[in-house]
Protein backbone atom coordinates (compact mmCIF):
# COMPACT_ATOMS: atom_id res chain seq x y z
CA UNK A 1 0.00 0.00 0.00
CA UNK A 2 1.41 3.45 -0.85
CA UNK A 3 2.10 5.69 2.15
CA UNK A 4 -0.44 8.33 3.15
CA UNK A 5 2.33 10.94 3.34
CA UNK A 6 5.88 10.75 2.05
CA UNK A 7 8.88 13.08 2.02
CA UNK A 8 11.59 12.27 -0.54
CA UNK A 9 15.03 13.81 -0.20
CA UNK A 10 13.72 17.13 1.10
CA UNK A 11 16.15 20.03 1.63
CA UNK A 12 15.46 23.32 3.41
CA UNK A 13 17.38 26.14 5.10
CA UNK A 14 16.17 29.39 6.68
CA UNK A 15 17.20 32.52 4.78
CA UNK A 16 20.83 33.43 5.44
CA UNK A 17 21.42 30.27 7.54
CA UNK A 18 23.08 26.94 6.83
CA UNK A 19 20.71 24.29 5.54
CA UNK A 20 18.89 22.47 8.37
CA UNK A 21 17.08 19.73 6.39
CA UNK A 22 19.66 17.93 4.27
CA UNK A 23 17.72 15.25 2.45
CA UNK A 24 14.90 14.12 4.71
CA UNK A 25 13.01 11.03 3.55
CA UNK A 26 10.34 9.11 5.43
CA UNK A 27 6.87 7.62 5.02
CA UNK A 28 3.80 7.95 7.17
CA UNK A 29 1.46 4.99 6.71
CA UNK A 30 -2.31 5.19 7.11
CA UNK A 31 -3.34 4.63 10.72
CA UNK A 32 0.09 4.79 12.31
CA UNK A 33 1.10 7.15 15.12
CA UNK A 34 4.70 7.84 14.22
CA UNK A 35 7.03 9.38 16.83
CA UNK A 36 9.82 11.78 15.79
CA UNK A 37 12.76 12.42 18.11
CA UNK A 38 15.98 14.43 17.81
CA UNK A 39 18.09 16.91 19.77
CA UNK A 40 16.99 20.51 20.28
CA UNK A 41 17.60 22.36 17.03
CA UNK A 42 17.63 19.14 14.96
CA UNK A 43 14.92 20.56 12.69
CA UNK A 44 11.82 18.73 13.94
CA UNK A 45 9.54 21.79 14.11
CA UNK A 46 10.98 23.01 10.80
CA UNK A 47 10.02 19.67 9.28
CA UNK A 48 6.43 19.78 10.59
CA UNK A 49 6.04 23.33 9.28
CA UNK A 50 7.34 22.20 5.91
CA UNK A 51 4.82 19.33 5.83
CA UNK A 52 1.95 21.84 5.86
CA UNK A 53 3.63 24.34 3.52
CA UNK A 54 4.64 26.95 6.13
CA UNK A 55 8.27 26.34 5.06
CA UNK A 56 8.94 25.76 1.40
CA UNK A 57 11.36 22.95 0.48
CA UNK A 58 14.28 24.05 -1.70
CA UNK A 59 14.36 20.59 -3.31
CA UNK A 60 12.85 17.15 -2.92
CA UNK A 61 9.24 16.10 -3.06
CA UNK A 62 6.21 15.92 -0.81
CA UNK A 63 3.68 13.28 -1.80
CA UNK A 64 0.43 12.86 0.09
CA UNK A 65 -2.96 11.30 -0.55
CA UNK A 66 -1.62 9.91 -3.82
CA UNK A 67 -0.30 13.15 -5.37
CA UNK A 68 2.60 15.58 -5.20
CA UNK A 69 2.26 18.97 -3.45
CA UNK A 70 4.37 21.91 -4.66
CA UNK A 71 2.64 25.26 -5.01
CA UNK A 72 0.94 27.41 -2.36
CA UNK A 73 -2.40 26.50 -3.99
CA UNK A 74 -1.53 22.81 -3.50
CA UNK A 75 -0.70 23.41 0.17
CA UNK A 76 -3.93 25.31 0.74
CA UNK A 77 -5.73 22.09 -0.22
CA UNK A 78 -3.34 19.99 1.83
CA UNK A 79 -3.98 22.09 4.97
CA UNK A 80 -7.63 21.03 4.84
CA UNK A 81 -6.53 17.43 5.28
CA UNK A 82 -3.54 17.71 7.61
CA UNK A 83 -3.60 19.68 10.85
CA UNK A 84 -0.62 20.95 12.85
CA UNK A 85 -0.80 21.51 16.60
CA UNK A 86 1.99 24.04 17.17
CA UNK A 87 4.64 23.70 19.87
CA UNK A 88 3.45 27.01 21.36
CA UNK A 89 -0.35 27.23 21.85
CA UNK A 90 -0.12 31.03 21.61
CA UNK A 91 0.77 30.56 17.91
CA UNK A 92 -2.51 28.71 17.43
CA UNK A 93 -5.05 30.65 19.49
CA UNK A 94 -5.92 34.20 18.55
CA UNK A 95 -9.67 34.66 19.10
CA UNK A 96 -11.25 36.20 22.23
CA UNK A 97 -13.02 33.03 23.38
CA UNK A 98 -12.49 29.28 23.16
CA UNK A 99 -15.67 28.75 21.08
CA UNK A 100 -14.59 31.42 18.58
CA UNK A 101 -11.13 29.91 18.27
CA UNK A 102 -12.57 26.45 17.55
CA UNK A 103 -15.21 27.84 15.15
CA UNK A 104 -12.60 29.80 13.17
CA UNK A 105 -11.43 26.82 11.07
CA UNK A 106 -14.90 25.51 10.12
CA UNK A 107 -16.10 29.07 9.28
CA UNK A 108 -13.02 29.48 7.11
CA UNK A 109 -13.85 26.21 5.36
CA UNK A 110 -17.23 27.70 4.45
CA UNK A 111 -19.53 26.24 7.13
CA UNK A 112 -22.41 28.50 8.24
CA UNK A 113 -22.43 29.84 11.79
CA UNK A 114 -24.94 27.27 13.14
CA UNK A 115 -23.02 24.33 11.63
CA UNK A 116 -19.70 25.71 12.88
CA UNK A 117 -21.14 26.00 16.40
CA UNK A 118 -22.41 22.43 16.17
CA UNK A 119 -18.86 21.30 15.36
CA UNK A 120 -17.54 23.39 18.27
CA UNK A 121 -19.91 21.65 20.70
CA UNK A 122 -19.14 18.20 19.30
CA UNK A 123 -15.38 18.68 19.62
CA UNK A 124 -15.67 20.17 23.12
CA UNK A 125 -17.74 17.15 24.12
CA UNK A 126 -15.27 14.62 22.65
CA UNK A 127 -12.37 16.34 24.45
CA UNK A 128 -14.44 16.84 27.64
CA UNK A 129 -13.79 20.58 27.46
CA UNK A 130 -17.36 21.87 27.40
CA UNK A 131 -16.77 23.83 30.62
CA UNK A 132 -14.22 25.98 28.76
CA UNK A 133 -16.58 26.88 25.89
CA UNK A 134 -17.07 30.57 26.69
CA UNK A 135 -13.82 31.20 28.55
CA UNK A 136 -11.39 33.91 27.43
CA UNK A 137 -8.65 32.00 25.62
CA UNK A 138 -5.65 34.01 26.77
CA UNK A 139 -6.60 33.51 30.42
CA UNK A 140 -6.49 29.70 30.22
CA UNK A 141 -3.67 27.68 31.80
CA UNK A 142 -0.93 26.27 29.54
CA UNK A 143 -2.47 22.79 29.68
CA UNK A 144 -5.96 24.06 28.88
CA UNK A 145 -4.53 26.03 25.95
CA UNK A 146 -2.83 22.91 24.63
CA UNK A 147 -6.12 20.96 24.65
CA UNK A 148 -7.99 23.87 23.06
CA UNK A 149 -5.27 24.03 20.37
CA UNK A 150 -5.93 20.38 19.62
CA UNK A 151 -9.67 21.16 19.49
CA UNK A 152 -9.12 23.96 16.94
CA UNK A 153 -7.23 21.54 14.71
CA UNK A 154 -9.72 18.66 15.12
CA UNK A 155 -12.55 21.04 14.20
CA UNK A 156 -11.12 21.07 10.66
CA UNK A 157 -11.61 17.26 10.59
CA UNK A 158 -8.10 16.51 9.32
CA UNK A 159 -7.03 13.04 8.18
CA UNK A 160 -3.50 13.52 9.52
CA UNK A 161 -2.52 15.21 12.79
CA UNK A 162 0.95 16.64 13.41
CA UNK A 163 1.74 17.39 17.07
CA UNK A 164 4.84 19.33 18.12
CA UNK A 165 5.96 18.46 21.67
CA UNK A 166 2.36 18.17 22.90
CA UNK A 167 3.21 17.22 26.49
CA UNK A 168 5.53 20.17 27.18
CA UNK A 169 4.50 21.97 30.37
CA UNK A 170 1.48 19.75 30.98
CA UNK A 171 0.61 18.67 34.52
CA UNK A 172 0.29 14.93 35.12
CA UNK A 173 -3.53 14.84 34.87
CA UNK A 174 -3.66 16.83 31.63
CA UNK A 175 -0.85 14.71 30.19
CA UNK A 176 -2.80 11.52 31.00
CA UNK A 177 -5.93 13.02 29.45
CA UNK A 178 -4.02 13.95 26.31
CA UNK A 179 -2.67 10.39 26.02
CA UNK A 180 -6.18 8.98 26.38
CA UNK A 181 -7.55 11.43 23.78
CA UNK A 182 -4.82 10.74 21.23
CA UNK A 183 -5.09 6.96 21.56
CA UNK A 184 -8.85 7.26 20.99
CA UNK A 185 -8.60 9.40 17.82
CA UNK A 186 -8.82 7.78 14.38
CA UNK A 187 -6.31 10.09 12.65
CA UNK A 188 -2.89 9.09 11.34
CA UNK A 189 -0.35 11.05 13.42
CA UNK A 190 3.20 12.31 13.51
CA UNK A 191 4.21 13.25 17.06
CA UNK A 192 7.38 15.10 17.97
CA UNK A 193 8.14 14.34 21.61
CA UNK A 194 11.06 14.17 24.03
CA UNK A 195 8.77 12.44 26.52
CA UNK A 196 9.69 8.75 26.38
CA UNK A 197 6.77 7.46 28.45
CA UNK A 198 4.37 9.49 26.31
CA UNK A 199 5.90 8.03 23.14
CA UNK A 200 5.69 4.52 24.55
CA UNK A 201 2.02 5.03 25.39
CA UNK A 202 0.96 6.64 22.12
CA UNK A 203 3.26 5.90 19.18
CA UNK A 204 3.34 2.78 17.04
CA UNK A 205 6.85 3.45 15.60
CA UNK A 206 9.60 6.03 16.18
CA UNK A 207 12.06 7.71 13.78
CA UNK A 208 14.83 10.16 14.66
CA UNK A 209 16.53 13.15 13.08
CA UNK A 210 20.23 13.95 13.16
CA UNK A 211 22.34 16.27 11.00
CA UNK A 212 19.28 17.25 8.99
CA UNK A 213 18.22 13.76 7.95
CA UNK A 214 15.99 11.02 9.28
CA UNK A 215 18.34 8.31 10.50
CA UNK A 216 15.94 5.54 11.48
N1 LIG B 1 12.07 30.99 11.98
C1 LIG B 1 13.36 30.66 11.99
N2 LIG B 1 14.29 31.46 11.38
C2 LIG B 1 15.58 31.11 11.35
N3 LIG B 1 16.10 29.99 11.92
C3 LIG B 1 15.22 29.17 12.55
C4 LIG B 1 13.83 29.47 12.62
N4 LIG B 1 13.22 28.46 13.29
C5 LIG B 1 14.19 27.59 13.62
N5 LIG B 1 15.40 28.02 13.18
C6 LIG B 1 16.68 27.30 13.32
O1 LIG B 1 16.57 26.09 12.58
C7 LIG B 1 17.16 25.01 13.28
C8 LIG B 1 16.12 23.93 13.56
O2 LIG B 1 15.16 24.44 14.48
P1 LIG B 1 13.84 23.67 14.90
O3 LIG B 1 13.20 23.12 13.68
O4 LIG B 1 13.04 24.58 15.74
O5 LIG B 1 14.45 22.46 15.76
P2 LIG B 1 13.73 21.47 16.79
O6 LIG B 1 12.26 21.63 16.64
O7 LIG B 1 14.23 20.11 16.39
O8 LIG B 1 14.23 21.85 18.15
C9 LIG B 1 17.77 25.61 14.55
O9 LIG B 1 19.12 25.88 14.30
C10 LIG B 1 16.97 26.88 14.75
O10 LIG B 1 17.73 27.84 15.43
MG1 LIG C 1 10.81 22.20 17.96
Coordinates of N, CA, C and O and ligand atoms in Angstrom, one line a residue, residues 14 17 20 39-46, ligand 1:
X14 N 16.7 28.0 6.5 CA 16.2 29.4 6.7 C 17.1 30.4 6.0 O 18.3 30.2 5.9
X17 N 20.9 31.2 6.6 CA 21.4 30.3 7.5 C 21.8 29.0 6.8 O 21.3 28.7 5.7
X20 N 19.2 23.3 7.2 CA 18.9 22.5 8.4 C 18.2 21.2 8.0 O 18.1 20.3 8.9
X39 N 17.6 15.9 18.8 CA 18.1 16.9 19.8 C 17.4 18.2 19.5 O 16.9 18.5 18.4
X40 N 17.5 19.1 20.5 CA 17.0 20.5 20.3 C 17.7 21.1 19.1 O 18.9 21.0 19.0
X41 N 17.0 21.7 18.2 CA 17.6 22.4 17.0 C 17.8 21.4 15.9 O 18.4 21.8 14.8
X42 N 17.4 20.1 16.0 CA 17.6 19.1 15.0 C 16.8 19.4 13.7 O 17.1 18.9 12.6
X43 N 15.7 20.2 13.9 CA 14.9 20.6 12.7 C 13.5 19.9 12.7 O 12.9 19.9 11.7
X44 N 13.1 19.4 13.9 CA 11.8 18.7 13.9 C 10.6 19.7 13.7 O 9.8 19.4 12.9
X45 N 10.6 20.8 14.3 CA 9.5 21.8 14.1 C 9.6 22.3 12.7 O 8.6 22.4 12.0
X46 N 10.8 22.6 12.2 CA 11.0 23.0 10.8 C 10.3 22.0 9.8 O 9.7 22.4 8.9
Ligands
LIG1 N1 12.1 31.0 12.0 C1 13.4 30.7 12.0 N2 14.3 31.5 11.4 C2 15.6 31.1 11.3 N3 16.1 30.0 11.9 C3 15.2 29.2 12.5 C4 13.8 29.5 12.6 N4 13.2 28.5 13.3 C5 14.2 27.6 13.6 N5 15.4 28.0 13.2 C6 16.7 27.3 13.3 O1 16.6 26.1 12.6 C7 17.2 25.0 13.3 C8 16.1 23.9 13.6 O2 15.2 24.4 14.5 P1 13.8 23.7 14.9 O3 13.2 23.1 13.7 O4 13.0 24.6 15.7 O5 14.4 22.5 15.8 P2 13.7 21.5 16.8 O6 12.3 21.6 16.6 O7 14.2 20.1 16.4 O8 14.2 21.8 18.1 C9 17.8 25.6 14.6 O9 19.1 25.9 14.3 C10 17.0 26.9 14.8 O10 17.7 27.8 15.4

